[in-house]
Every structure is written in structure tokens, then in C-alpha cells.
Amino acid sequence: MIDLIRMSIPFNEDFCSGDATESHGLVDLQVCQWNGAKLESGEVEYEPDGSVTVSRLRHPFESIPSSNSSLSFKIYSGGLNYWPHIELKASPAKLLQGHNVYGTCDVEKCIFALVQAFNVGMPNLTTMLDWHLAEIQHIDVTFTAQMESQSQGRQAIAALKNISSGQTRSSKNSHATTCYFGVNSQGKKSSRHKQLKIYLKGAELEHQINELLQKVKNSNIPLYKKQLDIMQSSEVRGFAENALRFEASVLSRMLQRLGIPRLVSEFIDYAKSYEGCLIEALWTEAFKDVFAALGNEKMTVFDDEDILNKLKIEFGKVSEKTGNTSYAKANRLFRFYRSFKNEGYEEVKRTTAKNTFHDNMRQLCLVVSKAHLQNLKGIASNVVPMLRVINVDFSKQHPASYVEPEHLCDQISLRAVS
């Protein structure tokens, strides 16, 4: 699916000063404000007579609400080394259907969703732009592997953090549910061609739902309630629950390297004439080094989700200050339990300090019998090739009941009629 599009549209020369042939010029931000943009000032001066002078005008990223989600845009006013333009950024999946757990690979439909949302939200500002020169700057292409459980998904993330192949190396970070490639240890992008992100979609969706619950509580904006209803649906939540998401941010330099046009009109035509699915091809190219490495890697699979859940119930601790529940002790005991599966009872007992071993055993046996632990021999039957565990099936990227969303312009027309 297409998860995000970032595109730039230059201003028409009639609204700019400068030389378009030399790619430098300026647009009058005040004219942009008259046409609907909300500006902010870097400097405000109050005169004794009560008048106010503002200067150093700039345009921050501004959000345009649409029927299912919102679109962000920003005006870049120009300078000596670039032509003034507007940047649009949004998830077409969210614009078309209210969530991005799954979605469409239709390039034209996704691009037109951004264009339509901007044209409806900023009807005057859009007339100042040269749309035939619009370019793709960045496109996120995403596909999902369904894991057997959330626990197995976290194990896969931990294993993926050790992967490196060719020019693709994982970035060390502290997120238990996310793994990055093409991002340095400070969280900054280290590649101008692509960035890769592998994460548990269920955890991200629950975070988004919690944020929306707070927004619904604090405001009466109908859009938030609509988004919340969509995200909380059993179909969306069910698909996201055990989903391991592989997201590739394909930047303009990668498109250039692959000989793919960046002009929006040409990009759409290229996708239409492409033999197969262009989005699948871009994703496969972006992740080829990672999956090449996976072919030689194995991981230990523990499927005792029930034991982990029981440990969380038994040892979860609610903070009096924040109200959040900590599962640090439960996770520590679960790692102790997994050591039995990996090494066997006798080996764990032999290599663990006596007091530590007995303390952990006493607590662990509240949810699992000692006889079960003593029968774990540490055999390697739970060590399997990672490719067997992480299987991205292009034919199973949405629920069986999924129906392609209508074009955004058609959705708006239908709502106007109804």
C-alpha cells in the first residue's frame, strides 16, 4: 500500500519575483495569506500610537481537515537557490478511508486524494500554482507480515536489529516495537535514497487510538470521532493486532537512480504502464538487502503468549503518579522462562546465582508449574529460519472483506448529494 506521499508544487511565475530559468525567486507571503494561508511572524513591534508592525513572515506546516483525515502543507517562499513552492504531505490511505492499517496501491487515486483535499481546502491558493510541474519528493510504500502473536512480533523485531547487509544496516535504538535502517544513532536520516522502518502496527494503532480518545474528550470536532470509530472497528483492529509492518520511505534520489520520473503526471503514467505493481517493485527494491540477509539468519521462536499475559496480570504494577502500568517485572520473568526453553532447566540452574534462581522460580511458579519447567530440555526445535517466520504475502495485505475506496472526489460528490 501507499502510506504517505510528499510532493512539491512550484508557484506560477505571475505571483513571483525573480528568474524562473535560474531557479531562484520569491513569492509574496502576504498574497498567500489573502488567498487562505495562515502565516506567523518572526518579529512583532508595538508602536507608541498603538499600531503594530510585523516582519519576518513565514508559513509553518498547516493542517487542512478533509472528510476522513487531514493534509499538511507548507509554503516555501523561495530564495537565491530555490524557486518558491508548496509542499503537500499526507497519508492517502487515511484521506481515502480514515486509517492506514491497510490500503490501496493505486498511484493515481492516492495522488489525486492529496490534490483534491488541497483544492477543496485552499481553492484560491491552488490557482497560484503550476500543477503541471508538481514533483514527487517522497513516497512511503508499506507491506505487512502477519505474525502468530504479538510476542513473536517483538521477538522478530529484536532479531532484525542484528541484521546488516550491503549498504543497509540496522540502527540501534531502544524501541522494543520498532527497528530502523538508514537512520543513525541520533535518530537522523543517514541515507538520501531511502529509510526503512519495521514495526508492530498493533502497538502504533493503539497509541493513535489513545491520542484520539483524548482529542474527542477535549473537543467536539466530528472528524476525531469519525476517525476513532473507524480505527476501533473489529476489522481494522483485528488486522493490526499481530501485523509486522515493513515500511520503505523512497526518496527522490532513489526514484532518479531507478530511472523513474518524478513529475507527478509522468509518475502516474509510468505506474499505469508498469508491468506488474510499481509499489510492490519499489518496496522489493528498498528491502532487498534486508531480505537477502534474512535468508541466512535464524531466530528462536517462543509462542508462550499465554504465560506472558499471566505474568503481566500477576506482576503488572500501576504507577500512583502517572496511572500507567509497568510490566518490567513480568517481562524479566518471561525472559527467565525463555532461558529454560533455550538452555534447559539444569543448565539455567547451574549458571544462575542460587538466590536469584530460587527467587525467580518462586515467582514464576505462580503462573507455570515447576514440573513444566523441569521438562524443558533446551532443544533447538524452536530455532527456525527467519524467512519462515517473517513471510510478507502480497496477496494477503487486507481483510477478505476489503473493498477498494472510491476516489476522494467521488466520496465528496456522494456526500454532497446525500
GROMACS .gro file of C-alpha atoms in nm:
model
  418
    1MET     CA    1   0.000   0.000   0.000
    2ILE     CA    2   0.094   0.367  -0.030
    3ASP     CA    3   0.119   0.503   0.324
    4LEU     CA    4   0.246   0.859   0.265
    5ILE     CA    5   0.313   1.096  -0.023
    6ARG     CA    6   0.516   1.415  -0.007
    7MET     CA    7   0.503   1.630  -0.320
    8SER     CA    8   0.610   1.984  -0.417
    9ILE     CA    9   0.428   2.225  -0.648
   10PRO     CA   10   0.604   2.544  -0.769
   11PHE     CA   11   0.432   2.880  -0.773
   12ASN     CA   12   0.333   3.029  -1.106
   13GLU     CA   13   0.578   3.293  -1.228
   14ASP     CA   14   0.298   3.554  -1.231
   15PHE     CA   15   0.297   3.553  -0.850
   16CYS     CA   16   0.676   3.560  -0.800
   17SER     CA   17   0.970   3.792  -0.843
   18GLY     CA   18   1.298   3.652  -0.969
   19ASP     CA   19   1.418   3.437  -1.257
   20ALA     CA   20   1.249   3.100  -1.305
   21THR     CA   21   1.509   2.991  -1.561
   22GLU     CA   22   1.777   3.031  -1.293
   23SER     CA   23   1.556   2.863  -1.028
   24HIS     CA   24   1.559   3.147  -0.780
   25GLY     CA   25   1.282   3.383  -0.679
   26LEU     CA   26   1.038   3.491  -0.409
   27VAL     CA   27   0.663   3.473  -0.358
   28ASP     CA   28   0.476   3.740  -0.163
   29LEU     CA   29   0.358   3.562   0.151
   30GLN     CA   30   0.102   3.833   0.217
   31VAL     CA   31  -0.070   3.744  -0.112
   32CYS     CA   32  -0.069   3.382   0.002
   33GLN     CA   33  -0.236   3.493   0.325
   34TRP     CA   34  -0.505   3.679   0.131
   35ASN     CA   35  -0.568   3.353  -0.051
   36GLY     CA   36  -0.619   3.146   0.264
   37ALA     CA   37  -0.280   3.057   0.416
   38LYS     CA   38  -0.220   3.121   0.787
   39LEU     CA   39   0.112   3.294   0.847
   40GLU     CA   40   0.317   3.358   1.159
   41SER     CA   41   0.561   3.637   1.228
   42GLY     CA   42   0.917   3.609   1.349
   43GLU     CA   43   0.910   3.965   1.482
   44VAL     CA   44   0.633   4.195   1.615
   45GLU     CA   45   0.686   4.565   1.705
   46TYR     CA   46   0.433   4.770   1.903
   47GLU     CA   47   0.440   5.145   1.837
   48PRO     CA   48   0.350   5.414   2.098
   49ASP     CA   49   0.044   5.512   1.893
   50GLY     CA   50  -0.092   5.156   1.931
   51SER     CA   51  -0.006   5.039   1.580
   52VAL     CA   52   0.163   4.702   1.528
   53THR     CA   53   0.433   4.617   1.274
   54VAL     CA   54   0.501   4.254   1.185
   55SER     CA   55   0.801   4.131   0.989
   56ARG     CA   56   0.989   3.811   0.903
   57LEU     CA   57   0.671   3.639   0.789
   58ARG     CA   58   0.681   3.263   0.748
   59HIS     CA   59   0.442   2.978   0.695
   60PRO     CA   60   0.454   2.679   0.932
   61PHE     CA   61   0.311   2.343   0.835
   62GLU     CA   62  -0.065   2.395   0.825
   63SER     CA   63  -0.330   2.125   0.851
   64ILE     CA   64  -0.634   2.106   0.621
   65PRO     CA   65  -0.913   1.883   0.756
   66SER     CA   66  -1.069   1.653   0.499
   67SER     CA   67  -1.361   1.412   0.519
   68ASN     CA   68  -1.168   1.121   0.676
   69SER     CA   69  -0.837   1.271   0.788
   70SER     CA   70  -0.622   1.577   0.725
   71LEU     CA   71  -0.349   1.701   0.490
   72SER     CA   72  -0.047   1.913   0.583
   73PHE     CA   73   0.103   2.180   0.360
   74LYS     CA   74   0.381   2.433   0.389
   75ILE     CA   75   0.477   2.733   0.177
   76TYR     CA   76   0.847   2.771   0.099
   77SER     CA   77   0.875   3.136  -0.003
   78GLY     CA   78   1.190   3.097  -0.215
   79GLY     CA   79   1.546   3.224  -0.208
   80LEU     CA   80   1.868   3.256  -0.401
   81ASN     CA   81   1.900   2.882  -0.459
   82TYR     CA   82   1.543   2.756  -0.498
   83TRP     CA   83   1.211   2.851  -0.655
   84PRO     CA   84   0.912   2.917  -0.423
   85HIS     CA   85   0.682   2.620  -0.389
   86ILE     CA   86   0.425   2.448  -0.171
   87GLU     CA   87   0.482   2.106  -0.014
   88LEU     CA   88   0.188   1.872   0.040
   89LYS     CA   89   0.218   1.580   0.280
   90ALA     CA   90  -0.043   1.324   0.384
   91SER     CA   91  -0.131   0.959   0.413
   92PRO     CA   92  -0.358   0.889   0.115
   93ALA     CA   93  -0.488   0.579   0.295
   94LYS     CA   94  -0.613   0.798   0.582
   95LEU     CA   95  -0.760   1.056   0.342
   96LEU     CA   96  -0.946   0.784   0.149
   97GLN     CA   97  -1.062   0.559   0.435
   98GLY     CA   98  -0.974   0.710   0.774
   99HIS     CA   99  -0.693   0.469   0.870
  100ASN     CA  100  -0.365   0.331   0.730
  101VAL     CA  101  -0.369  -0.023   0.868
  102TYR     CA  102  -0.418  -0.143   0.511
  103GLY     CA  103  -0.497   0.035   0.186
  104THR     CA  104  -0.456   0.073  -0.187
  105CYS     CA  105  -0.158   0.063  -0.425
  106ASP     CA  106  -0.342   0.276  -0.685
  107VAL     CA  107  -0.090   0.555  -0.757
  108GLU     CA  108  -0.331   0.785  -0.939
  109LYS     CA  109  -0.603   0.751  -0.676
  110CYS     CA  110  -0.358   0.826  -0.394
  111ILE     CA  111  -0.200   1.129  -0.559
  112PHE     CA  112  -0.537   1.272  -0.656
  113ALA     CA  113  -0.651   1.233  -0.294
  114LEU     CA  114  -0.386   1.485  -0.185
  115VAL     CA  115  -0.461   1.718  -0.477
  116GLN     CA  116  -0.836   1.704  -0.420
  117ALA     CA  117  -0.804   1.765  -0.044
  118PHE     CA  118  -0.583   2.070  -0.107
  119ASN     CA  119  -0.804   2.210  -0.385
  120VAL     CA  120  -1.115   2.184  -0.167
  121GLY     CA  121  -0.943   2.325   0.142
  122MET     CA  122  -0.750   2.605  -0.034
  123PRO     CA  123  -0.946   2.690  -0.352
  124ASN     CA  124  -0.782   3.032  -0.402
  125LEU     CA  125  -0.425   2.935  -0.313
  126THR     CA  126  -0.430   2.644  -0.558
  127THR     CA  127  -0.476   2.888  -0.850
  128MET     CA  128  -0.131   3.035  -0.775
  129LEU     CA  129   0.048   2.706  -0.851
  130ASP     CA  130   0.195   2.541  -1.162
  131TRP     CA  131   0.042   2.198  -1.114
  132HIS     CA  132   0.192   2.056  -1.436
  133LEU     CA  133   0.538   2.094  -1.272
  134ALA     CA  134   0.443   1.913  -0.947
  135GLU     CA  135   0.704   1.656  -0.835
  136ILE     CA  136   0.713   1.352  -0.607
  137GLN     CA  137   0.966   1.410  -0.328
  138HIS     CA  138   0.899   1.110  -0.107
  139ILE     CA  139   0.664   0.811  -0.107
  140ASP     CA  140   0.617   0.553   0.170
  141VAL     CA  141   0.542   0.203   0.042
  142THR     CA  142   0.432  -0.048   0.304
  143PHE     CA  143   0.352  -0.419   0.327
  144THR     CA  144   0.276  -0.645   0.623
  145ALA     CA  145   0.376  -0.986   0.756
  146GLN     CA  146   0.120  -1.144   0.988
  147MET     CA  147   0.283  -1.299   1.296
  148GLU     CA  148   0.134  -1.571   1.516
  149SER     CA  149   0.126  -1.342   1.820
  150GLN     CA  150   0.241  -1.003   1.944
  151SER     CA  151   0.513  -1.176   2.144
  152GLN     CA  152   0.651  -1.336   1.829
  153GLY     CA  153   0.642  -0.994   1.662
  154ARG     CA  154   0.856  -0.846   1.940
  155GLN     CA  155   1.099  -1.138   1.906
  156ALA     CA  156   1.124  -1.070   1.532
  157ILE     CA  157   1.199  -0.702   1.597
  158ALA     CA  158   1.476  -0.798   1.840
  159ALA     CA  159   1.628  -1.035   1.583
  160LEU     CA  160   1.602  -0.781   1.299
  161LYS     CA  161   1.809  -0.530   1.496
  162ASN     CA  162   2.112  -0.754   1.443
  163ILE     CA  163   2.073  -0.757   1.063
  164SER     CA  164   2.313  -0.585   0.823
  165SER     CA  165   2.361  -0.650   0.453
  166GLY     CA  166   2.530  -0.448   0.180
  167GLN     CA  167   2.472  -0.078   0.240
  168THR     CA  168   2.174  -0.149   0.467
  169ARG     CA  169   2.244  -0.162   0.840
  170SER     CA  170   2.007  -0.150   1.132
  171SER     CA  171   2.015   0.145   1.368
  172LYS     CA  172   2.048   0.072   1.737
  173ASN     CA  173   1.758   0.215   1.933
  174SER     CA  174   1.564   0.143   2.249
  175HIS     CA  175   1.224   0.082   2.094
  176ALA     CA  176   1.103  -0.272   2.162
  177THR     CA  177   0.841  -0.248   1.886
  178THR     CA  178   1.043  -0.074   1.611
  179CYS     CA  179   1.357  -0.131   1.408
  180TYR     CA  180   1.514   0.132   1.178
  181PHE     CA  181   1.751   0.113   0.880
  182GLY     CA  182   1.903   0.423   0.721
  183VAL     CA  183   1.877   0.626   1.042
  184ASN     CA  184   2.179   0.699   1.262
  185SER     CA  185   2.203   0.655   1.639
  186GLN     CA  186   2.078   1.013   1.693
  187GLY     CA  187   1.759   0.935   1.500
  188LYS     CA  188   1.861   1.143   1.196
  189LYS     CA  189   1.840   1.020   0.839
  190SER     CA  190   2.170   0.880   0.714
  191SER     CA  191   2.059   0.797   0.358
  192ARG     CA  192   1.933   1.031   0.088
  193HIS     CA  193   1.786   0.742  -0.110
  194LYS     CA  194   1.567   0.552   0.137
  195GLN     CA  195   1.483   0.490   0.501
  196LEU     CA  196   1.340   0.163   0.627
  197LYS     CA  197   1.124   0.103   0.930
  198ILE     CA  198   0.993  -0.228   1.065
  199TYR     CA  199   0.742  -0.206   1.347
  200LEU     CA  200   0.443  -0.362   1.519
  201LYS     CA  201   0.135  -0.198   1.370
  202GLY     CA  202  -0.089  -0.307   1.658
  203ALA     CA  203   0.115  -0.107   1.910
  204GLU     CA  204   0.112   0.201   1.684
  205LEU     CA  205  -0.263   0.175   1.624
  206GLU     CA  206  -0.338   0.155   1.997
  207HIS     CA  207  -0.122   0.464   2.052
  208GLN     CA  208  -0.317   0.650   1.780
  209ILE     CA  209  -0.648   0.540   1.935
  210ASN     CA  210  -0.540   0.668   2.278
  211GLU     CA  211  -0.444   1.004   2.126
  212LEU     CA  212  -0.781   1.030   1.950
  213LEU     CA  213  -0.968   0.938   2.270
  214GLN     CA  214  -0.801   1.237   2.438
  215LYS     CA  215  -0.886   1.466   2.144
  216VAL     CA  216  -1.250   1.352   2.146
  217LYS     CA  217  -1.261   1.415   2.521
  218ASN     CA  218  -1.119   1.767   2.485
  219SER     CA  219  -1.308   1.883   2.174
  220ASN     CA  220  -1.630   1.844   1.978
  221ILE     CA  221  -1.465   1.809   1.636
  222PRO     CA  222  -1.669   1.547   1.442
  223LEU     CA  223  -1.363   1.433   1.241
  224TYR     CA  224  -1.192   1.294   1.553
  225LYS     CA  225  -1.500   1.090   1.649
  226LYS     CA  226  -1.527   0.954   1.294
  227GLN     CA  227  -1.159   0.854   1.287
  228LEU     CA  228  -1.193   0.690   1.628
  229ASP     CA  229  -1.493   0.482   1.518
  230ILE     CA  230  -1.302   0.362   1.210
  231MET     CA  231  -0.983   0.274   1.400
  232GLN     CA  232  -1.172   0.093   1.675
  233SER     CA  233  -1.362  -0.129   1.433
  234SER     CA  234  -1.304  -0.501   1.482
  235GLU     CA  235  -1.186  -0.540   1.122
  236VAL     CA  236  -0.914  -0.274   1.149
  237ARG     CA  237  -0.801  -0.371   1.498
  238GLY     CA  238  -0.803  -0.742   1.413
  239PHE     CA  239  -0.579  -0.697   1.109
  240ALA     CA  240  -0.336  -0.475   1.300
  241GLU     CA  241  -0.310  -0.690   1.614
  242ASN     CA  242  -0.026  -0.923   1.503
  243ALA     CA  243   0.090  -0.724   1.200
  244LEU     CA  244   0.464  -0.671   1.150
  245ARG     CA  245   0.488  -0.371   0.920
  246PHE     CA  246   0.769  -0.319   0.666
  247GLU     CA  247   0.775   0.046   0.559
  248ALA     CA  248   1.013   0.191   0.299
  249SER     CA  249   1.044   0.568   0.257
  250VAL     CA  250   1.151   0.601  -0.106
  251LEU     CA  251   1.313   0.941  -0.165
  252SER     CA  252   1.353   1.130  -0.492
  253ARG     CA  253   1.717   1.023  -0.535
  254MET     CA  254   1.616   0.658  -0.534
  255LEU     CA  255   1.349   0.728  -0.796
  256GLN     CA  256   1.612   0.907  -1.003
  257ARG     CA  257   1.857   0.617  -0.966
  258LEU     CA  258   1.591   0.372  -1.084
  259GLY     CA  259   1.503   0.588  -1.384
  260ILE     CA  260   1.152   0.660  -1.254
  261PRO     CA  261   1.017   1.007  -1.343
  262ARG     CA  262   0.941   1.240  -1.053
  263LEU     CA  263   0.700   1.475  -1.230
  264VAL     CA  264   0.361   1.377  -1.092
  265SER     CA  265   0.190   1.341  -1.432
  266GLU     CA  266   0.477   1.127  -1.566
  267PHE     CA  267   0.494   0.923  -1.244
  268ILE     CA  268   0.124   0.837  -1.278
  269ASP     CA  269   0.168   0.737  -1.644
  270TYR     CA  270   0.475   0.528  -1.554
  271ALA     CA  271   0.280   0.343  -1.284
  272LYS     CA  272  -0.010   0.275  -1.522
  273SER     CA  273   0.219   0.132  -1.791
  274TYR     CA  274   0.440  -0.062  -1.548
  275GLU     CA  275   0.421  -0.439  -1.593
  276GLY     CA  276   0.305  -0.556  -1.251
  277CYS     CA  277   0.264  -0.333  -0.945
  278LEU     CA  278   0.509  -0.040  -0.922
  279ILE     CA  279   0.453  -0.008  -0.546
  280GLU     CA  280   0.544  -0.373  -0.485
  281ALA     CA  281   0.852  -0.330  -0.706
  282LEU     CA  282   0.970  -0.019  -0.517
  283TRP     CA  283   0.919  -0.196  -0.183
  284THR     CA  284   1.107  -0.506  -0.301
  285GLU     CA  285   1.398  -0.295  -0.425
  286ALA     CA  286   1.414  -0.099  -0.100
  287PHE     CA  287   1.413  -0.410   0.122
  288LYS     CA  288   1.623  -0.642  -0.097
  289ASP     CA  289   1.934  -0.620   0.125
  290VAL     CA  290   1.734  -0.690   0.441
  291PHE     CA  291   1.561  -0.995   0.294
  292ALA     CA  292   1.889  -1.119   0.146
  293ALA     CA  293   2.029  -1.118   0.500
  294LEU     CA  294   1.720  -1.289   0.638
  295GLY     CA  295   1.787  -1.586   0.413
  296ASN     CA  296   2.091  -1.677   0.624
  297GLU     CA  297   1.952  -1.588   0.965
  298LYS     CA  298   1.766  -1.794   1.221
  299MET     CA  299   1.570  -1.687   1.525
  300THR     CA  300   1.441  -1.857   1.835
  301VAL     CA  301   1.062  -1.853   1.841
  302PHE     CA  302   0.873  -1.857   2.170
  303ASP     CA  303   0.497  -1.878   2.136
  304ASP     CA  304   0.404  -1.874   2.505
  305GLU     CA  305   0.185  -1.565   2.477
  306ASP     CA  306  -0.048  -1.708   2.744
  307ILE     CA  307   0.233  -1.730   3.001
  308LEU     CA  308   0.343  -1.374   2.926
  309ASN     CA  309  -0.013  -1.246   2.968
  310LYS     CA  310  -0.050  -1.428   3.302
  311LEU     CA  311   0.279  -1.280   3.422
  312LYS     CA  312   0.157  -0.931   3.326
  313ILE     CA  313  -0.165  -0.983   3.521
  314GLU     CA  314   0.024  -1.115   3.824
  315PHE     CA  315   0.313  -0.867   3.829
  316GLY     CA  316   0.187  -0.557   3.646
  317LYS     CA  317   0.235  -0.251   3.865
  318VAL     CA  318   0.032   0.068   3.832
  319SER     CA  319   0.220   0.393   3.895
  320GLU     CA  320   0.046   0.613   4.151
  321LYS     CA  321   0.191   0.922   3.983
  322THR     CA  322   0.105   0.859   3.616
  323GLY     CA  323  -0.155   0.582   3.628
  324ASN     CA  324   0.045   0.385   3.370
  325THR     CA  325   0.108   0.013   3.418
  326SER     CA  326   0.466  -0.114   3.420
  327TYR     CA  327   0.535  -0.470   3.305
  328ALA     CA  328   0.910  -0.463   3.369
  329LYS     CA  329   0.899  -0.742   3.628
  330ALA     CA  330   0.668  -0.957   3.415
  331ASN     CA  331   0.896  -0.917   3.112
  332ARG     CA  332   1.203  -1.003   3.324
  333LEU     CA  333   1.041  -1.323   3.449
  334PHE     CA  334   0.931  -1.410   3.095
  335ARG     CA  335   1.294  -1.380   2.978
  336PHE     CA  336   1.388  -1.611   3.267
  337TYR     CA  337   1.122  -1.857   3.146
  338ARG     CA  338   1.257  -1.840   2.789
  339SER     CA  339   1.604  -1.925   2.916
  340PHE     CA  340   1.464  -2.262   3.027
  341LYS     CA  341   1.335  -2.324   2.676
  342ASN     CA  342   1.662  -2.222   2.518
  343GLU     CA  343   1.910  -2.384   2.760
  344GLY     CA  344   1.713  -2.636   2.966
  345TYR     CA  345   1.627  -2.640   3.336
  346GLU     CA  346   1.953  -2.793   3.464
  347GLU     CA  347   2.176  -2.555   3.268
  348VAL     CA  348   1.985  -2.248   3.388
  349LYS     CA  349   2.003  -2.370   3.748
  350ARG     CA  350   2.376  -2.436   3.715
  351THR     CA  351   2.462  -2.094   3.568
  352THR     CA  352   2.233  -1.872   3.778
  353ALA     CA  353   2.317  -1.741   4.123
  354LYS     CA  354   2.140  -1.959   4.382
  355ASN     CA  355   1.934  -1.686   4.548
  356THR     CA  356   1.838  -1.531   4.214
  357PHE     CA  357   1.736  -1.868   4.073
  358HIS     CA  358   1.513  -1.956   4.368
  359ASP     CA  359   1.355  -1.609   4.386
  360ASN     CA  360   1.272  -1.617   4.015
  361MET     CA  361   1.145  -1.975   4.039
  362ARG     CA  362   0.916  -1.889   4.331
  363GLN     CA  363   0.758  -1.602   4.135
  364LEU     CA  364   0.748  -1.783   3.801
  365CYS     CA  365   0.574  -2.085   3.954
  366LEU     CA  366   0.277  -1.864   4.039
  367VAL     CA  367   0.175  -1.893   3.672
  368VAL     CA  368   0.354  -2.208   3.542
  369SER     CA  369   0.422  -2.541   3.716
  370LYS     CA  370   0.769  -2.644   3.828
  371ALA     CA  371   0.720  -2.978   3.653
  372HIS     CA  372   0.673  -2.800   3.320
  373LEU     CA  373   0.994  -2.600   3.371
  374GLN     CA  374   1.193  -2.911   3.464
  375ASN     CA  375   1.083  -3.081   3.143
  376LEU     CA  376   1.224  -2.807   2.921
  377LYS     CA  377   1.542  -2.960   2.781
  378GLY     CA  378   1.675  -2.668   2.580
  379ILE     CA  379   1.642  -2.844   2.246
  380ALA     CA  380   1.679  -2.634   1.932
  381SER     CA  381   1.345  -2.728   1.777
  382ASN     CA  382   1.221  -2.372   1.829
  383VAL     CA  383   1.510  -2.227   1.623
  384VAL     CA  384   1.378  -2.165   1.269
  385PRO     CA  385   1.483  -1.964   0.961
  386MET     CA  386   1.370  -1.604   0.993
  387LEU     CA  387   1.217  -1.610   0.644
  388ARG     CA  388   0.979  -1.882   0.763
  389VAL     CA  389   0.862  -1.661   1.050
  390ILE     CA  390   0.860  -1.333   0.854
  391ASN     CA  391   0.652  -1.401   0.544
  392VAL     CA  392   0.522  -1.098   0.353
  393ASP     CA  393   0.238  -1.232   0.137
  394PHE     CA  394   0.135  -0.969  -0.121
  395SER     CA  395  -0.200  -1.145  -0.170
  396LYS     CA  396  -0.298  -1.104   0.197
  397GLN     CA  397  -0.248  -0.736   0.264
  398HIS     CA  398  -0.601  -0.662   0.382
  399PRO     CA  399  -0.903  -0.847   0.523
  400ALA     CA  400  -1.106  -1.071   0.293
  401SER     CA  401  -1.395  -0.822   0.307
  402TYR     CA  402  -1.178  -0.529   0.190
  403VAL     CA  403  -1.319  -0.309  -0.086
  404GLU     CA  404  -1.105  -0.051  -0.268
  405PRO     CA  405  -1.201   0.301  -0.155
  406GLU     CA  406  -1.363   0.537  -0.402
  407HIS     CA  407  -1.169   0.834  -0.538
  408LEU     CA  408  -1.182   1.118  -0.285
  409CYS     CA  409  -1.360   1.345  -0.534
  410ASP     CA  410  -1.631   1.077  -0.578
  411GLN     CA  411  -1.667   1.044  -0.199
  412ILE     CA  412  -1.711   1.422  -0.167
  413SER     CA  413  -1.969   1.424  -0.451
  414LEU     CA  414  -2.168   1.141  -0.291
  415ARG     CA  415  -2.175   1.319   0.046
  416ALA     CA  416  -2.288   1.644  -0.124
  417VAL     CA  417  -2.577   1.461  -0.294
  418SER     CA  418  -2.682   1.280   0.024
   0.00000   0.00000   0.00000
